[in-house]
Amino acid sequence: MRLPIALFLLLLTLFRAGAQQHTAVQAYQLVVGKTSAYNPFVQHKNYYLLTLMQELPDLRKAVAADQVLKQLLRSKLSKGNSALKTCKNDIGCLANSIKFTDAEITQVSERLSALYQTDNIFGTTIKNHLLPSGCYGLYQQLPEKTVLTKAWEQDAKAVNYAIGVYVEGQKPNYPKIDSISFQPGDKAFASLIQSNLLLNTSEKETLFFEPTMNFALGALELNGRLDAADYEPLISGPNANAIAQIKKTNFNKYLYSVILVPGAGPEDRDTELSAGGMIRCRIAAAQYHKGVAPFVVVSGGRVHPYKTKYSEAYEMKKFMINTLHIPENAIIMEPQARHTTTNMRNCVRLMFRYGMPLNKPGLVSTTASTIPYIAGILAERCRKELGYDPYQIGKTLSATEVEFFPNSLSLQIDFDEPLDP
């Protein structure tokens, strides 16, 4: 049966409107905490729903007033204070007293599900923040109530993961570069963890998750692992001039929106920029001077060697400006990526957040030995480690260049990479 054309157009409009609600929105501005006890950038990048619960006044009020969640808060404070009296120097005992248990995670999921209504603060938070932010994009096709519970479960797992690695000393995904900073059996560290637990189980905590989340953030701070906040705020700091230039750029004049330069860290502590980093910058600069793209993204954090003080992206930016004479407003710093997977993912994130056209490809410029990897098996590694494809590979143009097309799923938070979530 054929539908009347007016009815068909109405249904199509409604369908598109519904679909748009469940996709990330480029105009959305992330909420950065103003009431955070610890670094707000580390917090909101890792635990965005929990940040919203703190920062959105109506949502905070609803969470703080709920009796079930208030009882959970009292329970966490009681367990933490009891552990301080009984665990002594047993770090595992101290950590387990404050981590979210499976039963607690389930309890909160059930409570949030019961509290949710389409038109109340929980429903509007999903529509106005969780979905348009893209931070929980893997769940965007699920019912809104389920998006809420999945976001909570992801944040709870992320908090527990940080405690597991940076308190209990469990192995991270990349032990050589991301492991705990303290030795097993270090009595001084046990004392620090006791103090961290004491600080975060005081009566000043008002939301059910704050003792555990703040304990995890405190552990990252004690380990000197605030990498996720390096050079933040990028928007008003190192990338401000490039963002202003983006707003004035006619991207139709270019084949590509950006040239991505993946970092290559040195293996010794005294080298600021490796030989590999230099040659990658030169390869990309040659493409920039040809006019193929208006911007260069230099990508790489403080990665090699372990706990280095040098940032790959920052050192590459200096080299490009001072030696290769690339204009400062054409260079976008991405100083958090720790692997090639996140060089790609984080570049796509900046393309999205900074308002670049997503229907135009980017270009990777790097050494010849790296291109077959990026054009080949890297996609499989991304699916394994991130759970999705952050990009779609395009044509391999030369031994040192390959195209890529951005995927907005790159905005999804990675719960088990607290240094680069």
Coordinates of C-alpha atoms in Angstrom, one line a residue:
M1 CA 0.0 0.0 0.0
R2 CA 1.4 3.4 -1.0
L3 CA 1.4 6.2 1.6
P4 CA 0.1 9.7 0.6
I5 CA 3.1 11.8 -0.2
A6 CA 2.5 14.3 2.7
L7 CA 2.2 11.5 5.2
F8 CA 5.4 9.9 3.8
L9 CA 7.3 13.1 4.1
L10 CA 6.1 13.6 7.7
L11 CA 7.2 10.1 8.7
L12 CA 10.5 10.6 7.0
T13 CA 11.0 13.9 8.9
L14 CA 10.1 12.2 12.2
F15 CA 12.5 9.3 11.5
R16 CA 15.3 11.7 10.7
A17 CA 14.7 13.7 13.8
G18 CA 14.7 10.5 15.9
A19 CA 17.9 9.3 14.3
Q20 CA 19.6 12.7 15.0
Q21 CA 18.8 12.4 18.7
H22 CA 21.0 9.3 18.8
T23 CA 24.1 10.6 17.1
A24 CA 26.9 12.8 18.2
V25 CA 26.4 16.5 17.4
Q26 CA 29.4 18.6 16.3
A27 CA 28.0 21.7 18.0
Y28 CA 27.8 20.1 21.4
Q29 CA 30.2 21.5 24.0
L30 CA 31.6 19.1 26.6
V31 CA 31.0 20.0 30.2
V32 CA 34.3 20.4 32.1
G33 CA 33.9 20.2 35.9
K34 CA 34.0 23.3 38.0
T35 CA 33.4 21.4 41.3
S36 CA 35.9 18.6 40.7
A37 CA 38.1 17.8 43.7
Y38 CA 40.8 16.6 41.3
N39 CA 41.9 17.6 37.8
P40 CA 38.7 18.3 35.9
F41 CA 40.1 17.3 32.5
V42 CA 41.2 13.9 33.7
Q43 CA 37.8 13.5 35.3
H44 CA 35.5 14.5 32.5
K45 CA 37.4 12.6 29.9
N46 CA 37.3 9.4 31.9
Y47 CA 33.9 9.6 33.7
Y48 CA 31.6 11.9 31.7
L49 CA 28.3 10.8 33.2
L50 CA 29.6 11.2 36.7
T51 CA 30.9 14.6 35.8
L52 CA 27.4 15.6 34.5
M53 CA 25.9 14.3 37.8
Q54 CA 28.2 16.8 39.6
E55 CA 27.8 19.7 37.3
L56 CA 24.2 19.8 36.1
P57 CA 22.3 21.4 39.0
D58 CA 19.0 19.6 38.5
L59 CA 20.7 16.3 37.9
R60 CA 22.9 16.7 41.0
K61 CA 19.9 17.5 43.1
A62 CA 18.0 14.5 41.9
V63 CA 20.9 12.1 42.5
A64 CA 21.8 13.6 45.9
A65 CA 18.1 13.4 47.1
D66 CA 17.5 9.7 46.2
Q67 CA 17.3 7.6 49.3
V68 CA 18.7 4.4 47.6
L69 CA 21.7 6.3 46.3
K70 CA 22.2 8.1 49.7
Q71 CA 22.3 4.7 51.4
L72 CA 24.9 3.5 49.0
L73 CA 27.0 6.6 49.8
R74 CA 26.7 5.9 53.6
S75 CA 27.7 2.3 52.9
K76 CA 30.9 3.4 50.9
L77 CA 31.9 5.8 53.6
S78 CA 31.4 3.2 56.3
K79 CA 33.4 0.6 54.4
G80 CA 36.2 3.0 53.8
N81 CA 36.5 4.1 57.4
S82 CA 36.4 0.5 58.6
A83 CA 39.2 -0.4 56.2
L84 CA 41.3 2.4 57.6
K85 CA 41.1 0.7 61.0
T86 CA 41.5 -2.9 60.0
C87 CA 43.5 -3.1 56.7
K88 CA 46.7 -1.5 58.0
N89 CA 49.3 -1.6 55.1
D90 CA 47.3 -4.1 53.0
I91 CA 46.8 -2.1 49.8
G92 CA 44.5 -4.7 48.3
C93 CA 42.3 -4.5 51.4
L94 CA 42.2 -0.7 51.3
A95 CA 41.4 -0.7 47.5
N96 CA 38.6 -3.3 47.8
S97 CA 36.9 -1.4 50.5
I98 CA 36.3 1.6 48.1
K99 CA 35.9 0.0 44.7
F100 CA 32.5 -0.6 43.3
T101 CA 31.3 -4.2 43.7
D102 CA 29.4 -6.0 41.0
A103 CA 26.3 -5.9 43.3
E104 CA 26.6 -2.1 43.8
I105 CA 27.0 -1.5 40.1
T106 CA 23.9 -3.6 39.4
Q107 CA 22.0 -1.8 42.2
V108 CA 22.8 1.6 40.8
S109 CA 21.8 0.5 37.3
E110 CA 18.4 -0.7 38.6
R111 CA 17.9 2.5 40.5
L112 CA 18.8 4.8 37.5
S113 CA 16.5 2.7 35.4
A114 CA 13.7 3.2 37.9
L115 CA 14.4 7.0 38.2
Y116 CA 14.4 7.5 34.4
Q117 CA 11.5 9.1 32.7
T118 CA 11.5 10.5 29.2
D119 CA 10.7 14.0 30.3
N120 CA 12.5 14.2 33.7
I121 CA 16.1 15.3 34.3
F122 CA 17.4 11.8 33.6
G123 CA 15.7 11.7 30.3
T124 CA 16.7 15.2 29.3
T125 CA 20.3 14.5 30.3
I126 CA 20.4 11.6 27.9
K127 CA 18.9 13.7 25.1
N128 CA 20.9 16.9 25.7
H129 CA 24.2 15.5 26.9
L130 CA 25.0 11.7 26.7
L131 CA 23.9 11.2 23.1
P132 CA 25.1 14.4 21.5
S133 CA 28.4 14.2 23.3
G134 CA 29.3 10.9 21.6
C135 CA 31.1 9.8 24.7
Y136 CA 28.9 6.7 24.9
G137 CA 28.4 6.2 21.1
L138 CA 28.7 2.5 21.2
Y139 CA 25.3 2.5 22.9
Q140 CA 23.6 5.1 20.8
Q141 CA 21.2 2.8 19.1
L142 CA 19.9 1.3 22.4
P143 CA 16.8 2.6 24.2
E144 CA 17.5 5.8 26.1
K145 CA 17.0 4.2 29.5
T146 CA 19.6 1.6 28.5
V147 CA 22.0 4.3 27.4
L148 CA 21.8 5.7 30.9
T149 CA 22.6 2.5 32.6
K150 CA 25.3 1.5 30.1
A151 CA 27.0 4.9 30.7
W152 CA 27.0 4.4 34.4
E153 CA 28.4 0.8 34.1
Q154 CA 31.1 2.1 31.8
D155 CA 32.1 4.8 34.2
A156 CA 32.1 2.5 37.2
K157 CA 34.3 0.0 35.3
A158 CA 36.6 2.9 34.4
V159 CA 36.9 4.0 38.0
N160 CA 37.6 0.4 39.2
Y161 CA 40.2 -0.1 36.4
A162 CA 42.2 3.0 37.5
I163 CA 42.2 1.8 41.1
G164 CA 43.2 -1.7 39.9
V165 CA 46.3 -0.4 38.0
Y166 CA 47.4 2.6 40.0
V167 CA 46.7 1.3 43.5
E168 CA 46.8 -2.5 43.3
G169 CA 49.5 -2.6 40.6
Q170 CA 47.6 -4.7 38.1
K171 CA 49.0 -4.7 34.6
P172 CA 47.7 -2.1 32.2
N173 CA 47.3 -2.7 28.5
Y174 CA 50.8 -1.5 27.9
P175 CA 52.9 -2.3 30.9
K176 CA 56.2 -0.8 29.6
I177 CA 54.8 2.7 29.4
D178 CA 51.7 2.9 31.6
S179 CA 52.4 0.8 34.8
I180 CA 52.1 2.0 38.4
S181 CA 54.9 4.2 39.6
F182 CA 55.5 2.4 42.9
Q183 CA 57.2 -0.9 43.8
P184 CA 55.2 -3.8 45.3
G185 CA 55.5 -3.8 49.1
D186 CA 56.4 -0.1 49.2
K187 CA 55.4 0.9 52.8
A188 CA 55.5 4.6 51.9
F189 CA 53.0 4.0 49.1
A190 CA 50.7 2.1 51.5
S191 CA 50.8 5.2 53.7
L192 CA 49.9 7.4 50.8
I193 CA 46.9 5.1 49.9
Q194 CA 45.7 5.2 53.5
S195 CA 45.8 9.0 53.3
N196 CA 44.0 9.0 50.0
L197 CA 41.3 6.8 51.4
L198 CA 40.9 9.0 54.5
L199 CA 40.7 12.2 52.4
N200 CA 37.9 10.7 50.2
T201 CA 35.7 9.1 52.8
S202 CA 34.9 12.2 54.7
E203 CA 31.4 13.5 55.3
K204 CA 32.0 16.2 52.7
E205 CA 31.1 13.7 50.0
T206 CA 27.5 14.2 48.9
L207 CA 27.0 12.0 45.8
F208 CA 27.1 8.2 45.9
F209 CA 30.0 7.8 43.5
E210 CA 32.3 10.6 44.8
P211 CA 34.3 8.6 47.4
T212 CA 35.3 6.0 44.9
M213 CA 35.8 8.3 41.9
N214 CA 37.9 10.7 43.9
F215 CA 40.0 7.9 45.3
A216 CA 40.7 6.8 41.7
L217 CA 41.6 10.3 40.6
G218 CA 43.8 10.7 43.7
A219 CA 45.6 7.5 42.8
L220 CA 46.3 8.8 39.2
E221 CA 47.6 12.1 40.8
L222 CA 49.9 10.2 43.2
N223 CA 51.3 8.2 40.3
G224 CA 52.0 11.3 38.3
R225 CA 49.6 10.0 35.7
L226 CA 47.6 13.1 34.7
D227 CA 48.5 12.7 31.0
A228 CA 44.9 13.0 29.9
A229 CA 45.1 16.7 31.0
D230 CA 48.4 17.5 29.3
Y231 CA 48.3 21.1 27.8
E232 CA 44.6 21.4 28.6
P233 CA 42.6 23.5 27.9
L234 CA 43.8 23.0 24.3
I235 CA 40.8 25.0 23.0
S236 CA 41.9 28.2 24.7
G237 CA 45.6 27.3 24.8
P238 CA 47.9 25.6 22.2
N239 CA 45.1 25.2 19.6
A240 CA 43.3 28.5 20.0
N241 CA 44.9 30.1 16.9
A242 CA 44.3 27.1 14.8
I243 CA 40.6 26.9 15.9
A244 CA 40.2 30.5 15.0
Q245 CA 41.7 29.8 11.6
I246 CA 39.4 26.8 11.0
K247 CA 36.4 29.1 11.3
K248 CA 37.8 31.2 8.4
T249 CA 38.9 28.3 6.2
N250 CA 37.2 27.3 3.0
F251 CA 37.8 23.6 3.0
N252 CA 36.4 23.3 -0.5
K253 CA 39.8 24.6 -1.8
Y254 CA 41.6 21.5 -0.4
L255 CA 41.7 17.8 -1.1
Y256 CA 42.1 17.0 2.5
S257 CA 41.0 18.6 5.8
V258 CA 44.1 17.7 7.8
I259 CA 47.5 16.1 7.5
L260 CA 48.1 13.8 10.4
V261 CA 51.6 13.2 11.7
P262 CA 51.8 10.2 14.1
G263 CA 54.4 10.6 16.8
A264 CA 57.5 8.6 17.2
G265 CA 59.0 8.7 20.7
P266 CA 62.7 8.5 21.6
E267 CA 64.0 5.7 23.8
D268 CA 66.2 7.8 26.0
R269 CA 65.3 10.5 28.5
D270 CA 67.5 13.3 27.2
T271 CA 66.2 13.4 23.6
E272 CA 63.4 15.8 23.0
L273 CA 62.4 14.8 19.5
S274 CA 63.4 11.5 17.9
A275 CA 64.9 11.2 14.5
G276 CA 61.7 9.4 13.5
G277 CA 59.7 12.3 14.7
M278 CA 61.8 14.8 12.7
I279 CA 61.5 12.9 9.4
R280 CA 57.8 12.4 9.9
C281 CA 57.4 16.2 10.3
R282 CA 59.4 16.8 7.2
I283 CA 57.3 14.4 5.1
A284 CA 54.1 16.1 6.3
A285 CA 55.5 19.6 5.8
A286 CA 56.2 18.8 2.2
Q287 CA 52.6 17.9 1.7
Y288 CA 51.4 21.1 3.6
H289 CA 53.6 23.3 1.3
K290 CA 52.0 21.6 -1.7
G291 CA 48.7 22.9 -0.4
V292 CA 46.9 19.6 -0.1
A293 CA 45.4 20.5 3.3
P294 CA 45.1 23.7 5.4
F295 CA 46.1 22.1 8.8
V296 CA 48.6 19.7 10.2
V297 CA 47.8 17.6 13.3
V298 CA 50.8 16.5 15.3
S299 CA 49.8 13.6 17.5
G300 CA 51.6 11.9 20.4
G301 CA 51.8 12.1 24.2
R302 CA 54.4 11.6 26.9
V303 CA 55.0 8.0 26.0
H304 CA 58.6 6.8 25.4
P305 CA 60.6 6.2 27.5
Y306 CA 58.6 5.3 30.6
K307 CA 57.3 8.5 32.3
T308 CA 59.3 10.8 29.9
K309 CA 58.9 14.5 30.4
Y310 CA 58.8 15.2 26.7
S311 CA 55.5 15.3 24.7
E312 CA 55.8 14.1 21.1
A313 CA 53.1 16.5 19.9
Y314 CA 54.6 19.5 21.6
E315 CA 58.2 18.8 20.4
M316 CA 56.9 18.2 16.8
K317 CA 55.0 21.5 16.9
K318 CA 58.1 23.3 17.9
F319 CA 60.1 21.6 15.1
M320 CA 57.5 22.5 12.5
I321 CA 57.4 26.1 13.5
N322 CA 61.0 26.8 14.2
T323 CA 62.7 24.6 11.6
L324 CA 60.1 23.9 8.9
H325 CA 58.4 27.3 9.0
I326 CA 54.9 26.0 9.2
P327 CA 52.5 28.8 10.5
E328 CA 51.5 28.3 14.1
N329 CA 47.8 28.7 13.3
A330 CA 48.1 25.8 10.8
I331 CA 49.3 23.3 13.5
I332 CA 46.9 21.4 15.8
M333 CA 48.4 19.7 18.8
E334 CA 47.0 16.4 19.9
P335 CA 49.2 15.6 23.0
Q336 CA 47.5 12.6 24.5
A337 CA 47.8 9.7 22.1
R338 CA 49.9 6.8 23.4
H339 CA 49.6 4.4 20.4
T340 CA 49.0 4.5 16.7
T341 CA 45.4 3.4 17.3
T342 CA 44.8 6.6 19.3
N343 CA 46.9 8.8 16.9
M344 CA 44.1 8.0 14.4
R345 CA 41.2 8.1 16.9
N346 CA 42.3 11.4 18.6
C347 CA 42.8 13.1 15.3
V348 CA 39.3 12.3 14.3
R349 CA 38.0 13.5 17.7
L350 CA 39.7 16.9 17.1
M351 CA 38.3 17.1 13.5
F352 CA 34.8 16.6 15.0
R353 CA 35.2 18.8 18.1
Y354 CA 36.8 21.7 16.1
G355 CA 34.1 21.7 13.5
M356 CA 36.0 20.4 10.4
P357 CA 34.0 18.8 7.6
L358 CA 33.5 15.1 8.2
N359 CA 32.7 14.3 4.6
K360 CA 36.3 15.2 3.6
P361 CA 39.1 12.8 4.1
G362 CA 42.3 13.4 6.1
L363 CA 45.8 12.4 5.0
V364 CA 48.3 10.5 7.1
S365 CA 51.9 11.4 6.3
T366 CA 54.6 9.3 7.9
T367 CA 57.6 7.0 7.2
A368 CA 57.3 4.4 4.5
S369 CA 57.7 1.6 7.0
T370 CA 54.5 2.7 8.8
I371 CA 52.1 3.2 5.9
P372 CA 51.4 -0.5 5.2
Y373 CA 50.6 -1.0 8.9
I374 CA 48.2 1.9 9.0
A375 CA 46.6 1.0 5.7
G376 CA 46.5 -2.7 6.7
I377 CA 46.2 -4.4 10.1
L378 CA 45.8 -1.3 12.2
A379 CA 42.1 -1.4 11.7
E380 CA 41.9 -4.9 13.2
R381 CA 43.9 -3.7 16.2
C382 CA 41.5 -0.8 16.6
R383 CA 38.5 -3.1 16.6
K384 CA 40.2 -5.3 19.2
E385 CA 41.4 -2.5 21.5
L386 CA 38.8 0.2 21.0
G387 CA 35.7 -1.8 20.0
Y388 CA 35.1 0.0 16.7
D389 CA 36.8 1.5 13.6
P390 CA 37.8 5.1 14.3
Y391 CA 38.3 5.7 10.6
Q392 CA 37.9 4.1 7.2
I393 CA 41.0 3.8 5.2
G394 CA 41.1 5.3 1.7
K395 CA 43.7 5.2 -1.1
T396 CA 47.4 4.7 -0.5
L397 CA 48.8 7.6 -2.5
S398 CA 52.5 6.9 -2.1
A399 CA 55.0 5.2 0.1
T400 CA 54.5 7.9 2.8
E401 CA 50.8 8.9 2.4
V402 CA 47.4 7.3 2.9
E403 CA 43.9 8.7 3.0
F404 CA 41.5 8.2 5.9
F405 CA 37.8 9.0 6.4
P406 CA 36.7 10.0 10.0
N407 CA 34.1 8.0 12.0
S408 CA 32.3 9.9 14.8
L409 CA 32.4 6.7 17.0
S410 CA 35.9 7.9 17.8
L411 CA 34.3 10.1 20.5
Q412 CA 33.5 6.9 22.5
I413 CA 35.4 6.9 25.9
D414 CA 37.9 4.1 26.3
F415 CA 37.3 2.9 29.9
D416 CA 40.6 1.0 30.3
E417 CA 43.0 3.7 29.2
P418 CA 42.8 6.4 31.9
L419 CA 45.8 8.2 30.5
D420 CA 44.2 8.6 27.1
P421 CA 40.5 7.7 27.5

